[in-house]
Every structure is written in C-alpha cells, then in structure tokens.
mmCIF file of C-alpha atoms in Angstrom:
data_model
loop_
_atom_site.group_PDB
_atom_site.id
_atom_site.type_symbol
_atom_site.label_atom_id
_atom_site.label_comp_id
_atom_site.label_asym_id
_atom_site.label_seq_id
_atom_site.Cartn_x
_atom_site.Cartn_y
_atom_site.Cartn_z
ATOM 1 C CA MET C 279 59.820 50.687 -6.160
ATOM 2 C CA THR C 280 61.717 48.798 -3.541
ATOM 3 C CA GLU C 281 61.705 45.059 -3.026
ATOM 4 C CA GLU C 282 59.739 45.520 0.188
ATOM 5 C CA ALA C 283 56.890 47.188 -1.701
ATOM 6 C CA SER C 284 56.642 44.300 -4.176
ATOM 7 C CA ALA C 285 56.632 41.598 -1.486
ATOM 8 C CA PRO C 286 52.863 41.775 -0.758
ATOM 9 C CA GLU C 287 52.079 41.210 -4.459
ATOM 10 C CA SER C 288 53.846 37.842 -4.349
ATOM 11 C CA ALA C 289 51.624 36.835 -1.427
ATOM 12 C CA VAL C 290 48.505 36.920 -3.661
ATOM 13 C CA PRO C 291 46.944 33.424 -3.827
ATOM 14 C CA ALA C 292 47.344 31.390 -7.007
ATOM 15 C CA THR C 293 43.614 31.770 -7.777
ATOM 16 C CA ASN C 294 44.407 34.950 -9.753
ATOM 17 C CA ALA C 295 47.540 33.658 -11.503
ATOM 18 C CA GLY C 296 46.779 33.623 -15.214
ATOM 19 C CA PRO C 297 44.984 31.540 -17.813
ATOM 20 C CA ASP C 298 46.392 28.153 -16.753
ATOM 21 C CA VAL C 299 44.713 28.297 -13.339
ATOM 22 C CA PRO C 300 40.993 27.485 -12.999
ATOM 23 C CA PRO C 301 38.600 30.206 -11.812
ATOM 24 C CA ASP C 302 37.856 30.766 -8.147
ATOM 25 C CA HIS C 303 34.186 29.767 -8.525
ATOM 26 C CA LEU C 304 32.799 27.360 -11.133
ATOM 27 C CA ALA C 305 29.588 25.329 -11.562
ATOM 28 C CA ILE C 306 28.550 22.564 -13.980
ATOM 29 C CA ASN C 307 24.887 23.660 -14.089
ATOM 30 C CA PRO C 308 24.263 25.702 -17.288
ATOM 31 C CA ARG C 309 21.693 27.884 -15.472
ATOM 32 C CA SER C 310 24.274 29.025 -12.900
ATOM 33 C CA PRO C 311 25.969 32.423 -13.313
ATOM 34 C CA PHE C 312 29.268 30.620 -12.579
ATOM 35 C CA PHE C 313 28.932 28.168 -15.514
ATOM 36 C CA ASP C 314 31.692 28.370 -18.158
ATOM 37 C CA ALA C 315 31.601 25.673 -20.861
ATOM 38 C CA GLU C 316 35.054 26.490 -22.250
ATOM 39 C CA LYS C 317 36.751 25.988 -18.884
ATOM 40 C CA LEU C 318 34.772 22.838 -18.123
ATOM 41 C CA ARG C 319 35.666 21.375 -21.530
ATOM 42 C CA ARG C 320 39.343 21.447 -20.519
ATOM 43 C CA GLY C 321 38.616 19.221 -17.524
ATOM 44 C CA ILE C 322 39.057 20.453 -13.969
ATOM 45 C CA GLY C 323 40.428 18.364 -11.130
ATOM 46 C CA ILE C 324 39.228 19.124 -7.601
ATOM 47 C CA ARG C 325 40.973 18.166 -4.373
ATOM 48 C CA PHE C 326 38.784 18.664 -1.288
ATOM 49 C CA LYS C 327 40.298 18.092 2.160
ATOM 50 C CA GLY C 328 43.230 16.284 0.547
ATOM 51 C CA THR C 329 41.079 13.847 -1.487
ATOM 52 C CA VAL C 330 40.500 14.076 -5.238
ATOM 53 C CA ARG C 331 36.744 14.315 -5.847
ATOM 54 C CA ARG C 332 34.982 13.461 -9.110
ATOM 55 C CA ASN C 333 31.420 14.288 -8.022
ATOM 56 C CA VAL C 334 31.661 18.064 -7.462
ATOM 57 C CA GLU C 335 28.761 20.083 -8.901
ATOM 58 C CA GLU C 336 30.144 23.508 -7.909
ATOM 59 C CA TYR C 337 33.116 24.870 -5.968
ATOM 60 C CA CYS C 338 34.489 28.102 -4.541
ATOM 61 C CA ILE C 339 38.158 28.200 -3.574
ATOM 62 C CA SER C 340 38.174 31.567 -1.761
ATOM 63 C CA GLU C 341 35.186 30.650 0.431
ATOM 64 C CA GLY C 342 36.388 27.059 0.946
ATOM 65 C CA TRP C 343 33.394 24.924 -0.089
ATOM 66 C CA VAL C 344 32.148 22.428 -2.664
ATOM 67 C CA ARG C 345 28.646 21.259 -3.620
ATOM 68 C CA VAL C 346 28.128 17.543 -4.191
ATOM 69 C CA GLN C 347 25.031 15.613 -5.169
ATOM 70 C CA ALA C 348 23.076 14.084 -2.251
ATOM 71 C CA GLY C 349 22.685 10.535 -3.543
ATOM 72 C CA LYS C 350 20.069 10.072 -6.253
ATOM 73 C CA THR C 351 17.585 12.452 -4.644
ATOM 74 C CA MET C 352 15.970 14.995 -6.978
ATOM 75 C CA ASP C 353 13.966 18.141 -6.301
ATOM 76 C CA ARG C 354 10.522 18.742 -7.761
ATOM 77 C CA LYS C 355 12.014 20.237 -10.940
ATOM 78 C CA GLY C 356 14.193 17.185 -11.584
ATOM 79 C CA ASN C 357 17.472 18.766 -10.465
ATOM 80 C CA PRO C 358 19.757 16.850 -8.107
ATOM 81 C CA LEU C 359 19.736 17.912 -4.467
ATOM 82 C CA THR C 360 23.176 19.057 -3.360
ATOM 83 C CA LEU C 361 25.064 19.363 -0.100
ATOM 84 C CA LYS C 362 27.483 22.199 0.624
ATOM 85 C CA LEU C 363 30.659 20.886 2.289
ATOM 86 C CA SER C 364 33.217 23.249 3.843
ATOM 87 C CA GLY C 365 36.968 22.752 3.817
ATOM 88 C CA PRO C 366 40.129 23.495 1.834
ATOM 89 C CA VAL C 367 39.610 23.306 -1.951
ATOM 90 C CA GLU C 368 42.256 23.017 -4.691
ATOM 91 C CA ALA C 369 41.574 23.073 -8.450
ATOM 92 C CA TRP C 370 43.680 22.470 -11.569
ATOM 93 C CA TYR C 371 43.203 21.878 -15.288
ATOM 94 C CA GLU C 372 43.554 18.178 -16.028
ATOM 95 C CA ASP C 373 44.657 18.761 -19.633
ATOM 96 C CA LEU C 374 47.963 20.251 -18.400
ATOM 97 C CA GLY C 375 49.166 16.943 -16.937
ATOM 98 C CA ASP C 376 50.724 16.138 -13.580
ATOM 99 C CA ASP C 377 52.651 19.411 -13.194
ATOM 100 C CA ALA C 378 49.638 21.694 -13.696
ATOM 101 C CA PRO C 379 49.475 24.887 -11.588
ATOM 102 C CA VAL C 380 47.036 24.438 -8.701
ATOM 103 C CA ALA C 381 44.612 27.151 -7.602
ATOM 104 C CA LYS C 382 44.317 27.151 -3.830
ATOM 105 C CA LEU C 383 44.046 29.591 -0.991
#
C-alpha cells in the first residue's frame, strides 16, 4: 500500500478511535437503546456549541444534536420533557483528566 492509499483512513473522525473515546450516541435513560451504564459510570463531558453542558439527557455526535430537559415539565408518564438542540457536539471521558481524547466530527 502506498501512503496515498492510507491517507483517507487518517481522515476518519475521532468518534471511532478506540476505547478511550465516548460512543457516538449515548443516553442516560435506562429504557433507551443507546443507554450504557458502564460508559456513563466513567463520567462523560459534553461541549455543545463551545459551552460545557451538564444537563444533557442524550447526544449524537455524528448527527450534531443534544437533548436537554425542558425546565421541570413532565409528561403524563412522569418523564421529563426534552428539547432537541442542533449544533456541534464534542464528548470526552472525564475520568481521563484534562488531556482526554475528544470525540467530535
């Protein structure tokens, strides 16, 4: 293989770069198919539109959105109502410290 053939592989976003990078899509609701207790236990930091957010219920890096709770409003089943906000999303594991690899698009 030539160096030119391997160049596109290095252009793959960091969302697929090993165990120290959070998944592309993750939710804190245990009923969600994107819930993963082991990954949440490590602590995940989210930066949305350049601001660190602590109130994210669910995120997707590749699609560029986060879900946040809409105040204290609940639905009829007692679950919080959420808003889907679009924009650039970055995620990292907080247990790795300040130099943690960041998953972003």
